[in-house]
Amino acid sequence: LVVMKQCLQQFPSSKTAALMICKLCIGPLENAKEAISFAQKLAEQHPGLAAGHLALGLAYARQARQHMTDSLRQEVLSKSVEALQEARRLDPYNPACSLYYALQLSCQRRIPDAVAVVSEILKKDPTYHQGLWLAILLETASKNYPEAMLLCQQALREYPDDLVFLRLKIEMEVTTAGIANALVTAKSLFLPENESSKEMEHAQSSLWLFLTKLFLQNGQFEDAVSCFKKVRDDLSADSLYYRGLLLAYESRLDAAKAVYMGALANNPNHVACLLALGDVHLKQENPTMAEQYISQANACDPSDHFVWQQLGSVLSLQGDHERAATCFVNALQLESLAPISPFTDIPLMM
């Protein structure tokens, strides 16, 4: 990044250097502020350059994934959609412009508009990985699981070992056929131990963690532990969260709390961890602390219907039925348009 900034200082009109800086800040560095600053200048200097508007739209999309109030997130999402719409107008044949435009429409819960854009993408290229991923999520958001499963099977024919589509298939089976049936599929997908890239290792670990949770939910503790032992990065916030789940399952609640707090030290906005801490405090008959952690989770992601549901439950336990009712209404409204996994799971890449 430092080298690219020096290049831009020497050649202020260099589109390549500016785009490389945006690419780094949007992707691996996750620095939305810098990405927006450089992308804005690029779009202003070269208003006819689709890549500049694409960079700006993705920079705002990165910012929208950070912790902020819901009203501010909606404002940032609108800026992202506007920039991506312009990128798409300037370069209608670039699938990335259309994909990310559809993705941000999805984040605004403009599901029919997003479906129309994704359908256009897949007509031109039925094998486009990110397009298939988003199409599946959109069908699940519409609760059209048979069509979503057909799309997933189509994707797996094209990408038979793709961990994204394998996980989506299992998640849909959990919803449509129950955990026990989904685990039959999961057991047939156990991953081979071989050399792989860091990106592949992360995807594998993510799937092992997901299977850990499924086995726990189905009461298969030993299988859950076996899956957890396959995880490569056991100090990440996600790994610590699942370690806490295993401890909580054994009723080692204080140990689970300590592990959850360690996870939050890595990522203070880890919604699942905050919810888990709320659950532990409920089991320890401390609803006031439970409400505090669940409220924090709600502030981190006010679009998560399950968080609203949990907040309503803890408020109801404390006799605050009016606020609880509001939470339950919010949960129902959000759940009606919620995909099987978050739209924000789709990575932002230039």
CSV table of C-alpha atoms in Angstrom, one decimal:
chain,number,residue,atom,x,y,z
A,1,LEU,CA,0.0,0.0,0.0
A,2,VAL,CA,2.8,2.4,0.9
A,3,VAL,CA,4.5,1.7,-2.5
A,4,MET,CA,1.3,2.3,-4.4
A,5,LYS,CA,0.7,5.6,-2.6
A,6,GLN,CA,4.2,6.7,-3.5
A,7,CYS,CA,3.5,5.8,-7.1
A,8,LEU,CA,0.3,7.9,-7.0
A,9,GLN,CA,2.2,10.8,-5.6
A,10,GLN,CA,4.6,10.7,-8.5
A,11,PHE,CA,1.9,10.1,-11.0
A,12,PRO,CA,-1.3,11.7,-9.6
A,13,SER,CA,-3.3,10.9,-12.7
A,14,SER,CA,-2.4,7.2,-12.7
A,15,LYS,CA,-5.7,5.2,-12.8
A,16,THR,CA,-3.8,1.9,-12.3
A,17,ALA,CA,-2.2,3.0,-9.0
A,18,ALA,CA,-5.4,4.4,-7.6
A,19,LEU,CA,-7.3,1.2,-8.6
A,20,MET,CA,-4.6,-0.9,-6.9
A,21,ILE,CA,-4.9,1.1,-3.7
A,22,CYS,CA,-8.7,0.7,-3.8
A,23,LYS,CA,-8.4,-3.1,-4.5
A,24,LEU,CA,-6.1,-3.5,-1.4
A,25,CYS,CA,-8.3,-1.4,0.9
A,26,ILE,CA,-11.5,-3.0,-0.2
A,27,GLY,CA,-10.1,-6.6,0.0
A,28,PRO,CA,-7.4,-7.8,2.3
A,29,LEU,CA,-6.9,-4.6,4.3
A,30,GLU,CA,-10.6,-3.9,4.8
A,31,ASN,CA,-9.9,-0.2,5.2
A,32,ALA,CA,-13.2,1.4,4.0
A,33,LYS,CA,-12.2,4.9,4.9
A,34,GLU,CA,-9.1,4.9,2.7
A,35,ALA,CA,-10.9,3.1,-0.1
A,36,ILE,CA,-13.7,5.6,-0.2
A,37,SER,CA,-11.2,8.5,-0.2
A,38,PHE,CA,-9.2,7.2,-3.2
A,39,ALA,CA,-12.2,5.9,-5.1
A,40,GLN,CA,-14.0,9.3,-4.8
A,41,LYS,CA,-11.0,11.1,-6.3
A,42,LEU,CA,-10.8,8.5,-9.1
A,43,ALA,CA,-14.5,8.8,-9.9
A,44,GLU,CA,-14.3,12.6,-10.0
A,45,GLN,CA,-11.1,12.7,-12.1
A,46,HIS,CA,-12.4,10.0,-14.5
A,47,PRO,CA,-16.2,10.2,-14.5
A,48,GLY,CA,-16.5,7.9,-17.5
A,49,LEU,CA,-14.4,5.1,-16.0
A,50,ALA,CA,-16.6,2.3,-14.9
A,51,ALA,CA,-13.9,0.8,-12.7
A,52,GLY,CA,-13.7,4.0,-10.6
A,53,HIS,CA,-17.5,3.9,-9.8
A,54,LEU,CA,-17.2,0.1,-9.2
A,55,ALA,CA,-14.4,0.9,-6.7
A,56,LEU,CA,-16.5,3.6,-5.0
A,57,GLY,CA,-19.5,1.3,-4.8
A,58,LEU,CA,-17.4,-1.5,-3.3
A,59,ALA,CA,-15.7,0.9,-0.8
A,60,TYR,CA,-19.2,2.0,0.5
A,61,ALA,CA,-20.2,-1.7,0.6
A,62,ARG,CA,-17.1,-2.4,2.8
A,63,GLN,CA,-18.1,0.5,5.0
A,64,ALA,CA,-21.7,-0.8,5.3
A,65,ARG,CA,-20.3,-4.1,6.8
A,66,GLN,CA,-18.8,-2.3,9.7
A,67,HIS,CA,-20.5,-1.6,13.1
A,68,MET,CA,-22.9,1.3,12.8
A,69,THR,CA,-26.4,2.3,13.4
A,70,ASP,CA,-29.1,0.9,11.1
A,71,SER,CA,-30.0,4.4,9.7
A,72,LEU,CA,-26.4,5.1,8.9
A,73,ARG,CA,-26.0,1.7,7.3
A,74,GLN,CA,-29.0,2.4,5.1
A,75,GLU,CA,-27.5,5.7,4.0
A,76,VAL,CA,-24.2,4.1,3.1
A,77,LEU,CA,-25.9,1.2,1.3
A,78,SER,CA,-27.8,3.8,-0.8
A,79,LYS,CA,-24.5,5.5,-1.8
A,80,SER,CA,-23.1,2.0,-2.7
A,81,VAL,CA,-26.1,1.2,-4.9
A,82,GLU,CA,-25.9,4.6,-6.6
A,83,ALA,CA,-22.2,4.2,-7.5
A,84,LEU,CA,-22.6,0.6,-8.7
A,85,GLN,CA,-25.6,1.5,-10.8
A,86,GLU,CA,-23.4,4.1,-12.6
A,87,ALA,CA,-20.6,1.5,-13.0
A,88,ARG,CA,-23.1,-0.9,-14.6
A,89,ARG,CA,-24.5,1.9,-16.9
A,90,LEU,CA,-20.9,2.6,-18.1
A,91,ASP,CA,-19.9,-1.0,-18.5
A,92,PRO,CA,-23.0,-3.2,-18.9
A,93,TYR,CA,-20.9,-6.2,-20.0
A,94,ASN,CA,-18.8,-6.4,-16.9
A,95,PRO,CA,-20.4,-9.1,-14.7
A,96,ALA,CA,-18.8,-7.7,-11.5
A,97,CYS,CA,-20.6,-4.3,-11.9
A,98,SER,CA,-24.0,-6.2,-12.2
A,99,LEU,CA,-23.1,-8.7,-9.5
A,100,TYR,CA,-22.2,-6.2,-6.8
A,101,TYR,CA,-25.1,-3.9,-7.8
A,102,ALA,CA,-27.5,-6.9,-7.2
A,103,LEU,CA,-25.7,-7.8,-4.0
A,104,GLN,CA,-26.2,-4.3,-2.5
A,105,LEU,CA,-29.8,-4.3,-3.6
A,106,SER,CA,-30.1,-7.6,-1.7
A,107,CYS,CA,-28.6,-5.9,1.4
A,108,GLN,CA,-31.4,-3.3,1.1
A,109,ARG,CA,-33.9,-6.2,0.9
A,110,ARG,CA,-34.9,-5.1,-2.6
A,111,ILE,CA,-35.2,-8.8,-3.4
A,112,PRO,CA,-37.3,-8.7,-6.7
A,113,ASP,CA,-34.9,-6.0,-8.2
A,114,ALA,CA,-31.9,-8.1,-7.2
A,115,VAL,CA,-33.4,-11.3,-8.7
A,116,ALA,CA,-33.9,-9.5,-12.0
A,117,VAL,CA,-30.3,-8.4,-12.2
A,118,VAL,CA,-28.9,-11.8,-11.2
A,119,SER,CA,-31.1,-13.5,-13.8
A,120,GLU,CA,-29.6,-11.3,-16.5
A,121,ILE,CA,-26.1,-12.2,-15.3
A,122,LEU,CA,-26.8,-16.0,-15.4
A,123,LYS,CA,-28.4,-15.8,-18.8
A,124,LYS,CA,-25.1,-14.5,-20.1
A,125,ASP,CA,-22.9,-16.9,-18.0
A,126,PRO,CA,-24.8,-19.7,-16.3
A,127,THR,CA,-21.6,-20.9,-14.6
A,128,TYR,CA,-20.7,-17.5,-13.0
A,129,HIS,CA,-19.7,-18.6,-9.4
A,130,GLN,CA,-20.6,-15.4,-7.5
A,131,GLY,CA,-23.8,-15.1,-9.6
A,132,LEU,CA,-24.9,-18.6,-8.7
A,133,TRP,CA,-24.1,-18.0,-5.0
A,134,LEU,CA,-26.2,-14.8,-4.9
A,135,ALA,CA,-29.0,-16.4,-6.9
A,136,ILE,CA,-29.3,-19.2,-4.3
A,137,LEU,CA,-29.3,-16.8,-1.4
A,138,LEU,CA,-32.1,-14.7,-3.1
A,139,GLU,CA,-34.2,-17.8,-3.6
A,140,THR,CA,-33.9,-18.7,0.0
A,141,ALA,CA,-34.7,-15.2,1.0
A,142,SER,CA,-38.0,-15.6,-1.0
A,143,LYS,CA,-38.4,-19.0,0.8
A,144,ASN,CA,-38.3,-20.7,-2.5
A,145,TYR,CA,-36.2,-23.6,-1.3
A,146,PRO,CA,-36.9,-26.1,-4.2
A,147,GLU,CA,-35.6,-23.6,-6.7
A,148,ALA,CA,-32.7,-22.7,-4.4
A,149,MET,CA,-31.8,-26.4,-4.2
A,150,LEU,CA,-32.0,-26.9,-7.9
A,151,LEU,CA,-29.6,-23.9,-8.4
A,152,CYS,CA,-27.3,-25.4,-5.7
A,153,GLN,CA,-27.2,-28.7,-7.5
A,154,GLN,CA,-26.5,-27.0,-10.8
A,155,ALA,CA,-23.6,-25.1,-9.1
A,156,LEU,CA,-22.2,-28.4,-7.6
A,157,ARG,CA,-22.3,-30.0,-11.1
A,158,GLU,CA,-20.1,-27.2,-12.3
A,159,TYR,CA,-18.0,-26.9,-9.1
A,160,PRO,CA,-18.3,-30.3,-7.4
A,161,ASP,CA,-15.8,-29.6,-4.6
A,162,ASP,CA,-16.8,-26.0,-3.9
A,163,LEU,CA,-17.1,-25.6,-0.1
A,164,VAL,CA,-19.5,-22.6,-0.5
A,165,PHE,CA,-22.1,-24.6,-2.4
A,166,LEU,CA,-21.6,-27.7,-0.2
A,167,ARG,CA,-22.3,-25.7,2.9
A,168,LEU,CA,-25.3,-24.0,1.3
A,169,LYS,CA,-26.7,-27.5,0.4
A,170,ILE,CA,-26.3,-28.6,4.0
A,171,GLU,CA,-27.9,-25.4,5.4
A,172,MET,CA,-30.9,-25.8,3.1
A,173,GLU,CA,-31.3,-29.5,4.1
A,174,VAL,CA,-31.3,-28.4,7.8
A,175,THR,CA,-34.2,-26.0,7.0
A,176,THR,CA,-36.2,-28.3,4.7
A,177,ALA,CA,-35.4,-31.8,6.0
A,178,GLY,CA,-34.0,-31.4,9.6
A,179,ILE,CA,-30.6,-31.6,11.1
A,180,ALA,CA,-30.4,-35.4,11.2
A,181,ASN,CA,-31.0,-35.7,7.4
A,182,ALA,CA,-28.6,-32.8,6.8
A,183,LEU,CA,-25.9,-34.6,8.8
A,184,VAL,CA,-26.2,-37.7,6.6
A,185,THR,CA,-25.2,-35.4,3.7
A,186,ALA,CA,-22.5,-33.7,5.8
A,187,LYS,CA,-20.9,-37.0,6.7
A,188,SER,CA,-20.5,-37.8,3.0
A,189,LEU,CA,-18.7,-34.5,2.5
A,190,PHE,CA,-15.9,-34.9,5.1
A,191,LEU,CA,-12.9,-33.1,3.7
A,192,PRO,CA,-9.7,-34.8,2.6
A,193,GLU,CA,-6.5,-33.8,4.5
A,194,ASN,CA,-4.3,-32.4,1.8
A,195,GLU,CA,-2.2,-29.4,1.0
A,196,SER,CA,-4.2,-26.3,0.1
A,197,SER,CA,-4.0,-22.5,-0.1
A,198,LYS,CA,-4.7,-20.3,2.9
A,199,GLU,CA,-8.0,-19.3,1.3
A,200,MET,CA,-8.9,-23.0,1.0
A,201,GLU,CA,-7.8,-23.7,4.5
A,202,HIS,CA,-10.1,-20.9,5.8
A,203,ALA,CA,-13.0,-22.2,3.8
A,204,GLN,CA,-12.4,-25.7,5.1
A,205,SER,CA,-12.2,-24.5,8.7
A,206,SER,CA,-15.4,-22.6,8.2
A,207,LEU,CA,-17.2,-25.8,7.1
A,208,TRP,CA,-15.7,-27.8,10.0
A,209,LEU,CA,-17.0,-25.2,12.4
A,210,PHE,CA,-20.4,-25.3,10.9
A,211,LEU,CA,-20.5,-29.1,11.1
A,212,THR,CA,-19.4,-28.8,14.8
A,213,LYS,CA,-22.5,-26.7,15.5
A,214,LEU,CA,-24.8,-29.0,13.6
A,215,PHE,CA,-23.6,-32.1,15.6
A,216,LEU,CA,-23.9,-30.2,18.8
A,217,GLN,CA,-27.5,-29.2,18.0
A,218,ASN,CA,-28.2,-32.9,17.2
A,219,GLY,CA,-26.8,-34.0,20.5
A,220,GLN,CA,-23.7,-35.7,18.9
A,221,PHE,CA,-21.0,-34.3,21.1
A,222,GLU,CA,-18.2,-36.7,20.1
A,223,ASP,CA,-18.8,-36.0,16.4
A,224,ALA,CA,-18.8,-32.3,17.2
A,225,VAL,CA,-15.4,-32.5,19.0
A,226,SER,CA,-14.0,-34.6,16.1
A,227,CYS,CA,-15.0,-31.9,13.6
A,228,PHE,CA,-13.6,-29.1,15.8
A,229,LYS,CA,-10.3,-30.8,15.9
A,230,LYS,CA,-10.0,-30.5,12.1
A,231,VAL,CA,-10.0,-26.7,12.4
A,232,ARG,CA,-6.6,-25.2,11.4
A,233,ASP,CA,-6.9,-21.7,13.0
A,234,ASP,CA,-8.0,-22.4,16.5
A,235,LEU,CA,-7.3,-18.9,17.9
A,236,SER,CA,-9.6,-16.9,15.6
A,237,ALA,CA,-12.8,-15.4,17.0
A,238,ASP,CA,-14.9,-17.9,15.2
A,239,SER,CA,-12.9,-20.9,16.5
A,240,LEU,CA,-13.0,-19.5,20.1
A,241,TYR,CA,-16.7,-19.1,19.8
A,242,TYR,CA,-17.2,-22.8,18.8
A,243,ARG,CA,-14.8,-23.9,21.6
A,244,GLY,CA,-17.1,-22.0,24.0
A,245,LEU,CA,-20.1,-23.8,22.6
A,246,LEU,CA,-18.5,-27.1,23.3
A,247,LEU,CA,-17.7,-26.0,26.9
A,248,ALA,CA,-21.3,-24.7,27.4
A,249,TYR,CA,-22.7,-28.0,26.1
A,250,GLU,CA,-20.8,-29.7,28.9
A,251,SER,CA,-22.3,-27.1,31.4
A,252,ARG,CA,-18.8,-25.6,32.0
A,253,LEU,CA,-20.4,-22.2,31.9
A,254,ASP,CA,-17.7,-20.1,33.5
A,255,ALA,CA,-15.1,-21.6,31.2
A,256,ALA,CA,-17.3,-21.0,28.3
A,257,LYS,CA,-17.7,-17.3,29.3
A,258,ALA,CA,-13.9,-16.9,29.5
A,259,VAL,CA,-13.5,-18.3,26.0
A,260,TYR,CA,-16.3,-16.1,24.6
A,261,MET,CA,-14.6,-13.0,26.2
A,262,GLY,CA,-11.4,-14.0,24.5
A,263,ALA,CA,-13.2,-14.2,21.2
A,264,LEU,CA,-14.7,-10.7,21.7
A,265,ALA,CA,-11.2,-9.4,22.5
A,266,ASN,CA,-10.3,-10.5,18.9
A,267,ASN,CA,-13.6,-9.2,17.4
A,268,PRO,CA,-15.8,-7.0,19.7
A,269,ASN,CA,-18.6,-7.1,17.1
A,270,HIS,CA,-18.9,-10.9,17.0
A,271,VAL,CA,-22.7,-11.2,17.1
A,272,ALA,CA,-22.8,-15.0,17.7
A,273,CYS,CA,-20.4,-14.6,20.7
A,274,LEU,CA,-22.5,-11.8,22.2
A,275,LEU,CA,-25.6,-14.0,21.9
A,276,ALA,CA,-23.8,-16.9,23.4
A,277,LEU,CA,-22.8,-14.8,26.4
A,278,GLY,CA,-26.4,-13.7,26.8
A,279,ASP,CA,-27.4,-17.4,26.8
A,280,VAL,CA,-24.8,-18.3,29.4
A,281,HIS,CA,-26.0,-15.5,31.7
A,282,LEU,CA,-29.6,-16.7,31.2
A,283,LYS,CA,-28.6,-20.2,32.3
A,284,GLN,CA,-26.9,-18.6,35.3
A,285,GLU,CA,-30.2,-16.8,36.1
A,286,ASN,CA,-28.8,-13.3,35.3
A,287,PRO,CA,-31.3,-11.9,32.8
A,288,THR,CA,-30.0,-8.3,33.3
A,289,MET,CA,-26.5,-9.2,32.0
A,290,ALA,CA,-28.1,-11.4,29.3
A,291,GLU,CA,-30.1,-8.4,28.0
A,292,GLN,CA,-26.9,-6.3,28.0
A,293,TYR,CA,-25.0,-8.7,25.7
A,294,ILE,CA,-28.0,-9.5,23.5
A,295,SER,CA,-28.6,-5.7,23.1
A,296,GLN,CA,-25.0,-5.3,22.0
A,297,ALA,CA,-25.5,-8.0,19.4
A,298,ASN,CA,-28.6,-6.2,18.2
A,299,ALA,CA,-26.6,-2.9,17.9
A,300,CYS,CA,-23.9,-4.8,15.9
A,301,ASP,CA,-26.4,-6.2,13.4
A,302,PRO,CA,-29.9,-4.8,13.6
A,303,SER,CA,-30.9,-6.7,10.4
A,304,ASP,CA,-30.5,-10.2,12.1
A,305,HIS,CA,-34.0,-11.5,12.9
A,306,PHE,CA,-32.7,-14.1,15.3
A,307,VAL,CA,-31.1,-11.4,17.5
A,308,TRP,CA,-34.4,-9.5,17.7
A,309,GLN,CA,-36.1,-12.8,18.6
A,310,GLN,CA,-33.6,-13.4,21.4
A,311,LEU,CA,-33.9,-9.9,22.7
A,312,GLY,CA,-37.7,-10.2,22.8
A,313,SER,CA,-37.4,-13.4,24.8
A,314,VAL,CA,-35.1,-11.9,27.4
A,315,LEU,CA,-37.3,-8.8,27.7
A,316,SER,CA,-40.3,-10.9,28.1
A,317,LEU,CA,-38.7,-12.9,30.9
A,318,GLN,CA,-38.1,-9.6,32.7
A,319,GLY,CA,-41.8,-8.6,32.3
A,320,ASP,CA,-41.1,-5.9,29.7
A,321,HIS,CA,-43.8,-7.2,27.4
A,322,GLU,CA,-44.3,-4.0,25.4
A,323,ARG,CA,-40.7,-3.8,24.2
A,324,ALA,CA,-40.6,-7.6,23.8
A,325,ALA,CA,-43.6,-7.4,21.4
A,326,THR,CA,-41.8,-4.8,19.3
A,327,CYS,CA,-38.8,-7.1,19.1
A,328,PHE,CA,-40.9,-10.0,18.0
A,329,VAL,CA,-42.6,-8.0,15.3
A,330,ASN,CA,-39.2,-6.8,14.0
A,331,ALA,CA,-38.0,-10.4,14.0
A,332,LEU,CA,-40.9,-11.6,12.0
A,333,GLN,CA,-40.6,-8.8,9.4
A,334,LEU,CA,-36.8,-9.4,9.0
A,335,GLU,CA,-37.2,-13.2,8.9
A,336,SER,CA,-39.6,-13.0,6.0
A,337,LEU,CA,-36.8,-11.7,3.7
A,338,ALA,CA,-33.8,-13.4,5.4
A,339,PRO,CA,-31.6,-15.6,3.3
A,340,ILE,CA,-30.3,-19.0,4.5
A,341,SER,CA,-26.9,-17.3,5.2
A,342,PRO,CA,-26.1,-13.6,5.1
A,343,PHE,CA,-25.7,-11.8,1.8
A,344,THR,CA,-22.5,-10.3,3.4
A,345,ASP,CA,-20.9,-13.7,3.2
A,346,ILE,CA,-20.2,-13.0,-0.4
A,347,PRO,CA,-16.7,-11.4,-0.5
A,348,LEU,CA,-16.0,-7.9,-1.9
A,349,MET,CA,-13.3,-8.1,-4.5
A,350,MET,CA,-12.2,-5.9,-7.4
